[in-house]
């Protein structure tokens, strides 16, 4: 993906719409404005202009609105042209074809943002934040992505880098003058600063396990005995009759998954087959699959019928459950109850509802939102969340910091200490992109959508 070529891509999704946009980046932008849009003078930067787009055969494709950005003010750091046409897919196709004939090429996924990174418009952390911003599914993820795009994480990493460089400079001063041993008081000061960095890195690493949950949704499985109200719960949460509700046991044999918002969290909630012995072959297969999904889930909602005897869950399911990551939903409180409160799994959090009358549903949603917010949303004090890539680099940094601390305590040579600290520095540089690794960049930007 060499710089200097002119790339183009639709920046709006396929399909009919009021307006569609095509983005063009590279040295051919001015030539396209002159030849296809009829602008004989240098276009006014960052001002939308109405014009007819005329193809190479001198036929009008559409009346469009175009905006030109010079290199100094563009997203990519190269001349950039945005063409807004009517949102007919045929028009977009004809515009794209003509741009290709004029010397452009189709951009690959994330190539506009990659170009911005290579031209120094964004650091690597900010470039990743662009993708996070597009895919955010809840307020916390959106806020973290906006902070990252604004450079908050990059600035934090640079702060740590500056502090680390100061320590390295002090240590290497003693390497240049070997007759001067590292004083005990200086060693203790460096040890304290290393410990501070270590704690800061660990705090950042801790947030990484929540990032995929915030982006993709918390995998939540509804489980329980047949006719406890699992499908009714799914329907109540999504606000429509998505799952078939029937008094006949074994009605639900396959999985029904929906993405919904609970409070500020996005969850992927799944209705599963009722857990019980017996049934036909298909029903037993459904139960086996249910157990697999229970094992994969991040959170479990256990629906219990208070008008029936306490359920008995298989041992392999009980091993998957954790009171911090589960909620007992005691259903059918409108009926004469048999099950007393807190008899079934008394140590677990619970809520009592009637899915038939909708009594307690609002309270249940609030309780669920509080649990998700407490257990699945973790950021640093600055509201930062790091990705798996960042966490991997930070873990390497932590290992080297621990080794550096050991070198200090054991009064080993300053050369060894400096070597460990430089390993930390390399790990931090990898986060913000101060490394030339084409493979890393290819993998990173391949996850972006075309046109961004």
XYZ file of C-alpha atoms in Angstrom:
452
model
C 0.000 0.000 0.000
C 2.493 2.669 -1.142
C 1.930 6.323 -0.388
C 1.574 8.566 -3.435
C -1.179 6.565 -5.121
C -4.718 7.896 -5.322
C -7.261 5.718 -3.555
C -11.056 5.854 -3.586
C -13.921 4.125 -1.806
C -17.596 4.673 -0.982
C -17.819 5.965 2.596
C -21.508 5.143 3.010
C -23.107 1.667 3.144
C -24.519 -0.105 0.096
C -28.175 0.363 -0.686
C -30.561 3.184 -1.473
C -30.319 6.327 0.646
C -30.841 10.070 0.396
C -27.124 10.766 -0.009
C -24.055 8.652 -0.741
C -20.427 9.694 -0.314
C -17.259 8.660 -2.132
C -13.877 9.580 -0.681
C -10.758 10.101 -2.782
C -7.271 10.611 -1.345
C -4.055 11.266 -3.244
C -2.368 13.491 -5.845
C -5.099 13.070 -8.510
C -7.726 14.948 -6.480
C -7.145 18.347 -8.115
C -7.075 16.800 -11.578
C -10.430 15.092 -10.894
C -11.907 18.400 -9.698
C -10.734 20.131 -12.884
C -11.687 17.431 -15.412
C -14.748 15.732 -13.880
C -16.280 18.588 -11.886
C -15.444 21.476 -14.225
C -13.513 23.601 -11.735
C -10.922 25.591 -13.682
C -9.569 27.453 -10.663
C -8.055 26.087 -7.492
C -11.039 24.981 -5.359
C -11.730 26.712 -2.083
C -10.554 24.411 0.694
C -13.180 22.857 2.967
C -16.137 24.476 1.230
C -18.943 22.398 -0.233
C -19.480 23.174 -3.923
C -22.374 22.142 -6.178
C -21.379 20.769 -9.584
C -22.215 18.221 -12.245
C -19.963 15.177 -12.317
C -19.058 14.492 -15.980
C -17.440 11.159 -16.843
C -14.625 10.588 -19.350
C -17.198 10.138 -22.119
C -18.522 13.618 -21.327
C -21.805 12.302 -19.944
C -23.313 13.720 -16.754
C -23.517 11.055 -14.037
C -25.151 13.176 -11.342
C -25.335 16.581 -9.751
C -23.053 16.323 -6.723
C -21.735 18.289 -3.791
C -17.958 18.050 -3.442
C -15.522 19.248 -0.781
C -11.760 19.526 -1.219
C -9.235 19.289 1.620
C -5.561 20.151 0.995
C -2.881 17.971 2.591
C -2.427 20.293 5.565
C -6.056 20.013 6.687
C -7.131 16.593 5.402
C -7.789 13.441 7.391
C -5.143 11.443 5.509
C -2.402 14.072 5.251
C -2.796 13.989 1.446
C -5.162 15.918 -0.855
C -8.641 14.596 -0.066
C -11.875 14.879 -2.039
C -15.339 13.969 -0.786
C -18.079 13.618 -3.400
C -21.698 13.459 -2.207
C -24.210 12.198 -4.769
C -27.792 10.980 -4.661
C -27.906 7.662 -2.829
C -28.687 5.448 -5.816
C -26.310 2.431 -5.865
C -26.122 2.701 -9.675
C -24.876 6.290 -9.424
C -22.267 5.280 -6.840
C -21.142 2.429 -9.098
C -20.819 4.721 -12.144
C -18.891 7.330 -10.155
C -16.552 4.643 -8.822
C -15.945 3.238 -12.296
C -15.088 6.669 -13.684
C -12.690 7.408 -10.829
C -10.914 4.125 -11.524
C -10.638 5.096 -15.214
C -9.083 8.382 -14.131
C -6.259 6.572 -12.332
C -7.611 5.885 -8.848
C -7.662 2.456 -7.286
C -10.031 0.899 -4.771
C -8.901 1.416 -1.177
C -8.522 -1.585 1.068
C -10.074 -1.794 4.529
C -8.720 0.949 6.789
C -6.403 2.386 4.141
C -7.537 5.975 4.648
C -6.765 5.737 8.368
C -3.547 3.843 7.697
C -2.464 6.650 5.374
C -3.277 9.166 8.111
C -1.078 7.190 10.514
C 1.813 6.910 8.059
C 1.626 10.646 7.373
C 1.760 11.435 11.088
C -1.837 12.672 11.357
C -2.655 10.069 14.010
C -0.616 7.835 16.259
C -1.405 4.124 16.186
C -3.571 4.325 19.306
C -5.705 7.066 17.737
C -5.967 5.086 14.499
C -7.340 2.105 16.419
C -9.796 4.417 18.162
C -11.391 5.260 14.795
C -12.463 1.625 14.422
C -13.548 1.476 18.073
C -15.668 4.596 17.607
C -17.507 3.051 14.657
C -18.140 -0.273 16.414
C -18.959 1.036 19.931
C -22.201 -0.510 21.206
C -22.669 1.393 24.465
C -21.916 4.703 26.143
C -18.828 3.498 28.022
C -17.204 2.073 24.889
C -18.126 5.219 22.953
C -16.681 7.491 25.632
C -13.460 5.442 25.828
C -13.089 5.510 22.018
C -13.608 9.277 21.913
C -11.001 9.796 24.626
C -8.580 7.558 22.749
C -9.219 9.355 19.451
C -8.584 12.667 21.194
C -5.169 11.273 22.151
C -5.761 10.557 25.852
C -4.221 7.068 25.810
C -1.364 8.163 23.560
C -0.607 11.062 25.917
C -0.679 8.708 28.895
C 1.735 6.298 27.211
C 3.989 9.227 26.288
C 3.967 10.374 29.922
C 5.079 6.916 31.002
C 7.704 6.914 28.243
C 9.105 10.270 29.385
C 9.356 9.024 32.970
C 11.014 5.824 31.810
C 13.528 7.717 29.648
C 14.464 9.809 32.669
C 15.173 6.651 34.679
C 17.199 5.162 31.801
C 19.231 8.375 31.475
C 20.079 8.287 35.185
C 21.040 4.621 35.089
C 23.161 4.983 31.961
C 25.033 7.894 33.531
C 26.509 5.388 35.977
C 27.428 3.043 33.115
C 29.525 5.823 31.564
C 31.274 6.343 34.876
C 31.774 2.822 36.280
C 33.910 4.059 39.151
C 30.758 5.637 40.597
C 28.496 2.930 41.993
C 24.706 3.483 42.004
C 24.060 5.040 45.460
C 21.589 3.319 47.769
C 19.348 6.397 47.990
C 19.288 6.710 44.177
C 18.556 3.000 43.864
C 15.612 3.306 46.270
C 14.231 6.292 44.340
C 14.430 4.418 41.033
C 12.813 1.377 42.650
C 9.870 3.536 43.805
C 9.418 4.990 40.307
C 9.539 1.519 38.770
C 6.857 0.351 41.232
C 4.655 3.298 40.264
C 4.995 2.451 36.571
C 4.274 -1.191 37.362
C 1.017 -0.341 39.140
C -0.071 2.004 36.351
C 0.557 -0.662 33.709
C -1.360 -3.270 35.681
C -4.348 -0.917 35.984
C -4.379 -0.475 32.214
C -4.032 -4.208 31.573
C -6.992 -4.923 33.860
C -9.279 -2.890 31.579
C -8.474 -4.993 28.486
C -10.670 -7.924 29.513
C -13.697 -5.636 29.411
C -13.053 -4.141 25.979
C -14.423 -7.031 23.906
C -17.433 -7.256 26.228
C -18.179 -3.582 25.684
C -17.658 -3.798 21.928
C -19.328 -7.132 21.171
C -21.826 -7.366 24.009
C -21.922 -9.391 27.221
C -22.822 -13.001 26.378
C -25.831 -13.672 28.603
C -27.598 -17.040 28.684
C -31.114 -17.588 30.018
C -31.355 -21.051 31.559
C -33.730 -23.063 33.673
C -36.260 -25.874 33.667
C -38.949 -26.198 30.953
C -41.871 -23.769 31.317
C -40.049 -21.660 33.923
C -40.502 -18.594 31.689
C -37.216 -18.350 29.748
C -38.795 -17.481 26.396
C -41.228 -15.099 28.068
C -38.270 -13.323 29.647
C -36.545 -12.915 26.271
C -39.735 -11.504 24.764
C -40.169 -9.108 27.704
C -36.597 -7.814 27.409
C -36.659 -7.208 23.653
C -40.216 -5.898 23.643
C -41.669 -8.286 21.063
C -42.730 -11.924 20.713
C -39.432 -13.195 19.324
C -39.563 -16.610 21.014
C -42.514 -19.010 20.898
C -44.184 -19.327 24.291
C -46.110 -22.543 24.976
C -47.135 -24.608 28.015
C -45.812 -27.679 26.180
C -42.403 -28.655 27.637
C -39.531 -28.676 25.150
C -40.961 -25.983 22.831
C -37.589 -24.221 22.679
C -35.111 -26.586 21.001
C -32.809 -24.140 19.233
C -31.114 -20.952 20.338
C -32.577 -17.498 19.874
C -30.039 -14.696 20.259
C -30.740 -10.968 20.357
C -28.547 -7.917 20.902
C -30.166 -5.496 23.363
C -29.211 -2.650 25.675
C -29.512 -3.029 29.434
C -28.691 0.302 31.015
C -25.507 1.485 29.281
C -24.340 -2.055 28.422
C -24.894 -3.997 25.230
C -25.672 -7.667 25.812
C -26.097 -10.656 23.525
C -28.884 -12.511 25.249
C -29.720 -16.113 24.377
C -32.813 -18.184 25.092
C -32.004 -21.880 25.478
C -33.735 -25.235 25.740
C -35.176 -26.207 29.124
C -32.902 -28.371 31.251
C -34.486 -31.689 32.185
C -34.070 -35.439 31.782
C -35.776 -37.384 29.001
C -37.368 -35.990 25.837
C -36.875 -37.059 22.236
C -33.544 -37.164 20.405
C -33.796 -33.615 19.035
C -34.707 -32.239 22.447
C -31.748 -34.020 24.071
C -29.429 -32.578 21.400
C -30.793 -29.114 22.212
C -30.006 -29.610 25.892
C -26.436 -30.678 25.076
C -25.986 -27.524 23.020
C -27.517 -25.481 25.834
C -24.886 -26.754 28.238
C -22.169 -25.742 25.761
C -23.574 -22.206 25.556
C -23.828 -21.983 29.330
C -20.134 -22.789 29.593
C -19.251 -20.059 27.064
C -21.416 -17.334 28.633
C -20.179 -14.299 30.546
C -23.371 -14.065 32.612
C -26.271 -16.383 33.504
C -29.904 -15.585 34.235
C -31.442 -18.592 35.993
C -35.224 -18.530 35.651
C -37.045 -20.349 38.462
C -40.767 -21.130 38.705
C -41.831 -20.207 42.271
C -45.045 -22.215 41.785
C -43.042 -25.422 41.278
C -40.585 -27.433 43.311
C -36.992 -26.131 43.422
C -35.115 -27.140 40.237
C -32.082 -29.408 40.204
C -29.312 -28.299 37.865
C -26.743 -30.808 36.541
C -23.353 -30.755 38.241
C -21.571 -29.691 35.043
C -23.760 -26.572 34.931
C -23.297 -25.807 38.615
C -19.541 -25.796 38.019
C -20.019 -23.029 35.407
C -22.044 -20.776 37.680
C -20.596 -18.019 39.825
C -22.714 -15.968 42.215
C -21.009 -12.767 41.051
C -21.866 -13.505 37.412
C -25.418 -14.842 37.756
C -28.874 -13.721 38.799
C -31.827 -15.825 39.961
C -35.109 -14.670 38.420
C -38.003 -16.025 40.466
C -40.962 -16.009 38.071
C -44.748 -16.488 38.426
C -45.172 -14.557 41.661
C -48.798 -14.037 40.559
C -49.467 -17.743 41.331
C -49.667 -19.484 44.709
C -46.038 -20.171 45.488
C -44.370 -23.375 46.592
C -40.767 -22.146 46.482
C -39.867 -19.947 49.423
C -37.491 -17.028 48.949
C -33.773 -17.855 49.097
C -34.305 -21.629 49.085
C -32.710 -22.182 45.684
C -29.045 -21.027 45.588
C -29.569 -18.681 48.560
C -26.182 -16.969 48.176
C -27.059 -15.662 44.681
C -28.604 -12.280 43.876
C -32.260 -12.604 42.894
C -35.288 -10.734 41.669
C -38.980 -11.715 41.812
C -41.256 -11.052 38.828
C -44.372 -12.119 37.013
C -43.582 -12.315 33.326
C -47.298 -12.776 32.682
C -48.439 -9.569 34.405
C -45.095 -7.755 33.897
C -44.856 -7.075 37.636
C -41.221 -6.490 38.659
C -39.809 -6.308 35.101
C -38.626 -2.698 35.431
C -36.925 -3.483 38.751
C -35.314 -6.554 37.184
C -33.848 -4.483 34.325
C -32.478 -1.938 36.806
C -30.907 -4.675 38.938
C -29.391 -6.302 35.868
C -28.012 -2.947 34.676
C -26.363 -2.347 38.061
C -24.765 -5.811 38.034
C -23.404 -5.319 34.512
C -22.121 -1.839 35.333
C -20.364 -3.100 38.471
C -18.836 -6.261 37.007
C -18.288 -5.648 33.301
C -17.458 -1.965 32.967
C -13.996 -1.098 34.202
C -11.877 1.825 33.060
C -8.927 3.644 34.563
C -9.493 6.821 36.554
C -9.044 8.658 33.242
C -11.784 6.623 31.552
C -9.326 4.632 29.421
C -9.729 1.076 28.146
C -6.935 -0.740 26.333
C -7.189 -3.374 23.614
C -5.729 -6.879 23.605
C -2.809 -5.562 21.521
C -2.061 -2.839 24.043
C -2.398 -5.292 26.936
C 0.009 -7.734 25.278
C 2.666 -5.020 24.969
C 2.022 -3.826 28.521
C 2.429 -7.363 29.862
C 5.868 -7.517 28.265
C 6.628 -4.163 29.869
C 5.498 -5.465 33.260
C 7.756 -8.528 32.971
C 10.754 -6.330 32.200
C 9.906 -3.916 35.041
C 9.721 -6.810 37.488
C 13.112 -7.997 36.246
C 14.500 -4.464 36.567
C 13.291 -4.308 40.168
C 15.013 -7.595 40.897
C 18.269 -6.312 39.354
C 18.110 -3.262 41.595
C 17.458 -5.232 44.760
C 20.286 -7.643 44.010
C 22.700 -4.775 43.230
C 23.478 -6.259 39.816
C 25.404 -4.204 37.205
C 23.749 -1.074 35.827
C 24.120 -2.427 32.273
C 21.633 -5.206 33.057
C 19.213 -2.731 34.613
C 19.417 -0.458 31.563
C 18.807 -3.399 29.251
C 15.614 -4.368 31.087
C 14.374 -0.776 31.071
C 14.976 -0.481 27.339
C 12.819 -3.570 26.853
C 10.038 -1.668 28.621
C 10.634 1.287 26.324
C 10.316 -0.887 23.210
C 7.000 -2.286 24.478
C 5.595 1.235 24.985
C 6.794 2.327 21.556
C 4.948 -0.608 20.009
C 1.668 0.644 21.500
C 1.823 4.124 19.934
C 3.375 2.875 16.690
C 6.972 4.052 16.981
C 8.042 0.821 15.282
C 8.270 -0.150 11.632
C 6.415 -3.450 11.498
C 4.414 -3.972 8.308
C 2.856 -7.215 9.572
C 1.426 -5.504 12.663
C -0.038 -2.705 10.549
C -1.554 -5.117 8.010
C -3.270 -7.080 10.758
C -4.499 -3.974 12.567
C -6.026 -2.095 9.623
C -7.576 -5.189 8.045
C -10.328 -4.974 10.700
C -11.470 -1.538 9.470
C -14.361 -0.959 7.119
C -13.724 0.094 3.524
C -13.674 3.888 3.128
C -12.253 4.612 6.592
